[in-house]
Coordinates of C-alpha atoms in Angstrom, one line a residue:
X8 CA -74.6 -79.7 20.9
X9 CA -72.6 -78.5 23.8
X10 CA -71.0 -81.0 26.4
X11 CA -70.7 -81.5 29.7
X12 CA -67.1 -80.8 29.5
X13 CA -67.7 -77.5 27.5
X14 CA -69.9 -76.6 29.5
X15 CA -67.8 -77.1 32.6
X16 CA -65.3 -74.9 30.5
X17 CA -68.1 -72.4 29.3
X18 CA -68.7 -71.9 33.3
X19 CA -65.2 -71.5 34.3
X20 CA -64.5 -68.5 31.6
X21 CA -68.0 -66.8 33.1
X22 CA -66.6 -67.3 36.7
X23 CA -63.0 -66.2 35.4
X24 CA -65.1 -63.2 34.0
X25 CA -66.8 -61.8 37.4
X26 CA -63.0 -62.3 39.0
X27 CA -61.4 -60.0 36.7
X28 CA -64.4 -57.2 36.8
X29 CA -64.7 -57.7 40.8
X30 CA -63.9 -55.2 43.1
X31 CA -60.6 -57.0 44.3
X32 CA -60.1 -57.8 40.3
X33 CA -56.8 -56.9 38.4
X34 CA -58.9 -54.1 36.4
X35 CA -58.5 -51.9 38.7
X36 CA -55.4 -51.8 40.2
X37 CA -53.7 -48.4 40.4
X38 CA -50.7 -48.0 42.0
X39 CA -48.2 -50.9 44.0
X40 CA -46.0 -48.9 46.3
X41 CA -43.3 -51.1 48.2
X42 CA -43.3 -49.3 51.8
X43 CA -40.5 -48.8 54.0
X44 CA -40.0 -48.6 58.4
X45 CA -41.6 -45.3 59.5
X46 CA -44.3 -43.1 58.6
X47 CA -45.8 -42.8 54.5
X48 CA -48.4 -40.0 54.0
X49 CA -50.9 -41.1 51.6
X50 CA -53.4 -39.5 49.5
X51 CA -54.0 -37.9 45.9
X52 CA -51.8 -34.8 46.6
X53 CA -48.6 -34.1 45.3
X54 CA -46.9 -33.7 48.7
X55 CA -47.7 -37.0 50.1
X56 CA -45.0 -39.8 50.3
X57 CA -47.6 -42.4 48.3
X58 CA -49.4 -40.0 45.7
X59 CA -52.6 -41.8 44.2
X60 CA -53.5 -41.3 41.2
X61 CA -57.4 -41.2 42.6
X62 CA -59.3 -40.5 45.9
X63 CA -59.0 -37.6 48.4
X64 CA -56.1 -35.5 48.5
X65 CA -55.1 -36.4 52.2
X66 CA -56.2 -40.7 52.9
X67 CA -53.8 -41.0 56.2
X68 CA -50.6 -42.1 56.9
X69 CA -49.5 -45.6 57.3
X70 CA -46.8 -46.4 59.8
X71 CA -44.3 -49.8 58.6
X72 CA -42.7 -51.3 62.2
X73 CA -41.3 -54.6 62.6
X74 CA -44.2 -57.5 62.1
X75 CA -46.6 -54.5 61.9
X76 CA -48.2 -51.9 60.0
X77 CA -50.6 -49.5 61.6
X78 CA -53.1 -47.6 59.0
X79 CA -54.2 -44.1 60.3
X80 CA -57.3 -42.4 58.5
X81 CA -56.8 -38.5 58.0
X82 CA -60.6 -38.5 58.7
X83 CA -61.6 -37.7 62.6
X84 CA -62.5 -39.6 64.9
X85 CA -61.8 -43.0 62.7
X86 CA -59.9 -45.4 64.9
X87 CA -56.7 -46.9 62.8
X88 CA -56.4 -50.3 61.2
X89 CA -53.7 -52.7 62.7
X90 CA -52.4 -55.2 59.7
X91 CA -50.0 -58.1 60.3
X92 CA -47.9 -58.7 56.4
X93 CA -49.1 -62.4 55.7
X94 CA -47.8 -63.3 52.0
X95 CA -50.4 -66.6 51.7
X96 CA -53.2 -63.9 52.9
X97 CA -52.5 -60.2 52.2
X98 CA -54.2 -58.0 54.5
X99 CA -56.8 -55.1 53.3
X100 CA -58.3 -52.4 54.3
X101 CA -60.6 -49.6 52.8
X102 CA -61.1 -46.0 52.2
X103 CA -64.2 -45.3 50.2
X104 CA -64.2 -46.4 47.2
X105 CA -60.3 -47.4 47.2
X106 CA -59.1 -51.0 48.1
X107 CA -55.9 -51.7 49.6
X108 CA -53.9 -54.6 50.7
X109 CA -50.4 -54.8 51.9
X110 CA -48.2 -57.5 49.6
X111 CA -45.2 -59.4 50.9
X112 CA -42.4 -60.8 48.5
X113 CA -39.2 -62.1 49.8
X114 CA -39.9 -60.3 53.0
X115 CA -40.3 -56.6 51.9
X116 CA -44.2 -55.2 52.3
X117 CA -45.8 -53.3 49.3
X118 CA -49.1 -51.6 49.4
X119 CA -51.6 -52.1 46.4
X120 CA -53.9 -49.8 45.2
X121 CA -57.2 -50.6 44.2
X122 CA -60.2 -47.6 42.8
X123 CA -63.5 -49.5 42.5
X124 CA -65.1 -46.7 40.7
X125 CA -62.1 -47.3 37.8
X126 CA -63.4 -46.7 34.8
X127 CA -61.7 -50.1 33.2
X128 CA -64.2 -52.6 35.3
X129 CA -67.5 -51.4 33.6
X130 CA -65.4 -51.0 30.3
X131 CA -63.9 -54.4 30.0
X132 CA -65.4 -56.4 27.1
X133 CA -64.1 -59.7 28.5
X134 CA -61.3 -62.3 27.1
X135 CA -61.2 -64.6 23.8
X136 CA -60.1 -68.1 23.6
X137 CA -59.0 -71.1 21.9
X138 CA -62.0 -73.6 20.8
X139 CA -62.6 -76.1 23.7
X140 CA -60.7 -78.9 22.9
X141 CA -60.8 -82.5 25.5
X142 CA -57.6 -83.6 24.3
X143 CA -56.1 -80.3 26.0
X144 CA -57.4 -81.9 29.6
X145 CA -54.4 -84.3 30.1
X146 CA -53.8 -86.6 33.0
X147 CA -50.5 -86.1 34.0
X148 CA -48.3 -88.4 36.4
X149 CA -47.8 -86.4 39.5
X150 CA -43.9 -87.1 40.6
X151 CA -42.2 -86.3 43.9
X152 CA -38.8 -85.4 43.5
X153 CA -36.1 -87.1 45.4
X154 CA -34.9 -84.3 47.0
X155 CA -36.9 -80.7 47.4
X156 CA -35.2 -78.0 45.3
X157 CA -35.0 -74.6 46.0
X158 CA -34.6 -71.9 42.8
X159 CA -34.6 -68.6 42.0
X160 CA -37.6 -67.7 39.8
X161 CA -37.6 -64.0 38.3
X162 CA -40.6 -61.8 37.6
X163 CA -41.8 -59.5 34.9
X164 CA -40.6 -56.8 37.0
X165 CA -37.5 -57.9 37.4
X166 CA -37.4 -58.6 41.0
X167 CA -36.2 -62.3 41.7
X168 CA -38.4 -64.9 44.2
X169 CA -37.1 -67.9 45.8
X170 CA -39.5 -71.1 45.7
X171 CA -39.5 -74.6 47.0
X172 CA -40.3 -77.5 44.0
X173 CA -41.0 -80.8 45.6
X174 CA -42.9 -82.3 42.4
X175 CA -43.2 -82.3 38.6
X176 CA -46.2 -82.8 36.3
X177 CA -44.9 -85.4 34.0
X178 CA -47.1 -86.0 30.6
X179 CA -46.8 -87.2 26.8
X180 CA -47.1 -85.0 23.6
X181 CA -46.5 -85.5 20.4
X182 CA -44.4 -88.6 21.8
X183 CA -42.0 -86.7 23.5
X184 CA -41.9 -86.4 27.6
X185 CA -42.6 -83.3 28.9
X186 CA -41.6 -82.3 33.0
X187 CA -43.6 -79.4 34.4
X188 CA -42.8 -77.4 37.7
X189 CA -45.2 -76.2 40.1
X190 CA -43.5 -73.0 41.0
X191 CA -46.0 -71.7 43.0
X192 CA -50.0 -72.2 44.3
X193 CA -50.6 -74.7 47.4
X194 CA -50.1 -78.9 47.6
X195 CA -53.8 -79.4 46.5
X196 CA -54.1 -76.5 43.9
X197 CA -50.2 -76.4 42.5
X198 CA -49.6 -73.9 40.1
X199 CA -47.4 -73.9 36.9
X200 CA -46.1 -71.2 35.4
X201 CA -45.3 -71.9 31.7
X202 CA -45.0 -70.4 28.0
X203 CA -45.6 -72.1 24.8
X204 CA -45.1 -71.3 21.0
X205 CA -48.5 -69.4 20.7
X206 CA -46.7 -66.6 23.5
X207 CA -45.5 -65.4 20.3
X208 CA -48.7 -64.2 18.4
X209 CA -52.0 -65.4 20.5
X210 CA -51.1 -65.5 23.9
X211 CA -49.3 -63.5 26.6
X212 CA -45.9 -63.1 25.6
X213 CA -44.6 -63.5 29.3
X214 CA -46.4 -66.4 30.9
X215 CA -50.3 -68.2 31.1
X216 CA -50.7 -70.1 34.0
X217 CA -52.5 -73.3 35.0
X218 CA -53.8 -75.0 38.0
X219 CA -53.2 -78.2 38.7
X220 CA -56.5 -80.6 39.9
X221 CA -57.8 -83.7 41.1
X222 CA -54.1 -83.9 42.7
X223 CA -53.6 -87.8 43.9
X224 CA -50.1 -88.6 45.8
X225 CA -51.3 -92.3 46.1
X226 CA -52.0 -92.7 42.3
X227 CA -48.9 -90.6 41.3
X228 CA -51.4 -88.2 38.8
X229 CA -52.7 -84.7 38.3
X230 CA -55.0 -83.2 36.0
X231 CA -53.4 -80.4 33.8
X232 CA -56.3 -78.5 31.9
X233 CA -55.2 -76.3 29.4
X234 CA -58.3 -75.4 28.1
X235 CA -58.1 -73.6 31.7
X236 CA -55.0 -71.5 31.5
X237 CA -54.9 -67.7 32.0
X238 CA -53.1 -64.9 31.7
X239 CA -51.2 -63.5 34.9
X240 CA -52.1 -60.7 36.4
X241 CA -49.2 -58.6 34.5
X242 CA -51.1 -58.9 31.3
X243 CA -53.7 -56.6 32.6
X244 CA -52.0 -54.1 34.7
X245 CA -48.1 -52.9 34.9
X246 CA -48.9 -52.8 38.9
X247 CA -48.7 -56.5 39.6
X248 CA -45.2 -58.4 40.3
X249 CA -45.5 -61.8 37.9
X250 CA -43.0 -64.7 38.1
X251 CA -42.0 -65.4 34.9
X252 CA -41.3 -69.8 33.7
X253 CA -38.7 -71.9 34.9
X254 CA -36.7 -73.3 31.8
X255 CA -38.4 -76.7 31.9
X256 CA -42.0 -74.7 31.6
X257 CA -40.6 -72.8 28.5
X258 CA -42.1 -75.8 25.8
X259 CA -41.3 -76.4 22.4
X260 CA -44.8 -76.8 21.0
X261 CA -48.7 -75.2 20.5
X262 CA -50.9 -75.0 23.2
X263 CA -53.9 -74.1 21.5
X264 CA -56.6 -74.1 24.6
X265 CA -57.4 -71.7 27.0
X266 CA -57.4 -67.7 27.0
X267 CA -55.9 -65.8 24.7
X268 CA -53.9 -62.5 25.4
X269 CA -56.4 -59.4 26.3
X270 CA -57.8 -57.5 23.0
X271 CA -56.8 -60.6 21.0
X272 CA -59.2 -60.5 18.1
X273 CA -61.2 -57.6 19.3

């Protein structure tokens, strides 16, 4: 008989699913190029300054100014595509069937490169995971700090961030205290960054992550569902930039909920 709860769960994977296989999915990611003041020829050809690995031989150029990046298609009479770098909402633009958005980390632009025609989106068999499991939906007590921190917080690419912590997910397993760190996400939607003892064999070895919920400042709580962690984006293409845990999200123990690391079991 199937619960409410797994259910809930059972909805979450299908929606986590179509995300994946979208258009603007990690599937089909093809190239991350970090772009630098002045003018970038782009296109499929080997003489361009940003050589796809798909699409026309000769895209346009894009043109990197201070605050600004000006996108100019090759095509005539196509008038050009003015982006402002925003690193809470990347801006995009498209070419056919290729996607692209301009990324900023620690104040340096890359572009990504998405194909929507890639072959891996209409491929992908979808994710295994960890049986359902309640006890893996754990009401945490949500805990500002007395003082904000600011740490460094490196990335599977080995290109260091810098983040502001003002809370910590405290919660009970086993009888020991455990302290997570929201490294990343928004106040309402915090997001931890974390590895457990099944990153050795089941899971991504890097990092899953997990969104916090039902975030309550007056009652001091949050709601850390495992059965809800993912992979990061670096566990299905080597084009994304993932942070990698803070110590104090590196635990000692088996989290056995959530997804498992892609082709696991398959």
């Amino acid at each position: 008989m199937t619960t409410d709860y797994q259910q809930t769960i059972a909805d979450w994977q299908a929606k986590r699913f179509e995300h994946l296989t979208a258009e603007d999915g990690w599937l089909n990611v093809i190239g991350r190029y970090w772009l630098e003041d002045g003018v970038a020829r782009i296109g499929s050809a080997a003489d361009n300054d940003i050589i796809l690995p798909a699409g026309p031989a000769r895209l346009g150029t894009i043109t990197q100014a201070p605050g600004k990046l000006v996108f100019q298609p090759e095509a005539a009479g196509q008038a050009a595509v003015v982006l402002t770098p925003d690193a809470a909402n990347p801006p995009k633009f498209s070419v056919g069937s290729l996607r692209f958005e301009v990324t900023t980390m620690d104040g340096r632009n890359a572009l990504r490169a998405r194909d929507a025609e890639a072959p891996e989106r209409a491929s992908f068999k979808g994710l295994s995971y960890f049986p359902t499991d309640p006890a893996w939906r754990i009401v945490a007590e949500w805990s500002r700090l007395d003082q904000p921190i600011t740490t460094g917080i490196d990335t599977v690419a080995g290109i260091p961030s810098t983040v502001q912590i003002t809370h910590k997910a405290v919660f009970t397993h086993a009888g020991q205290r455990f302290a997570l760190l929201p490294t990343h996400g928004t106040a309402q939607k915090p997001q931890f960054v974390l590895r457990d003892l099944t990153s050795k064999s089941e899971t991504y070895g890097a990092s899953r992550f997990v969104y916090g919920e039902a975030v309550s400042e007056g009652e001091g709580s949050i709601v850390l569902d495992f059965n809800k962690a993912f992979n990061p984006p670096c566990a299905f293409t080597d084009h994304a930039v993932c942070p990698l845990p803070p110590p104090e999200n590196i635990l000692p123990f088996r989290i056995e909920a959530g997804e498992k690391k892609p082709g696991y079991g398959s």
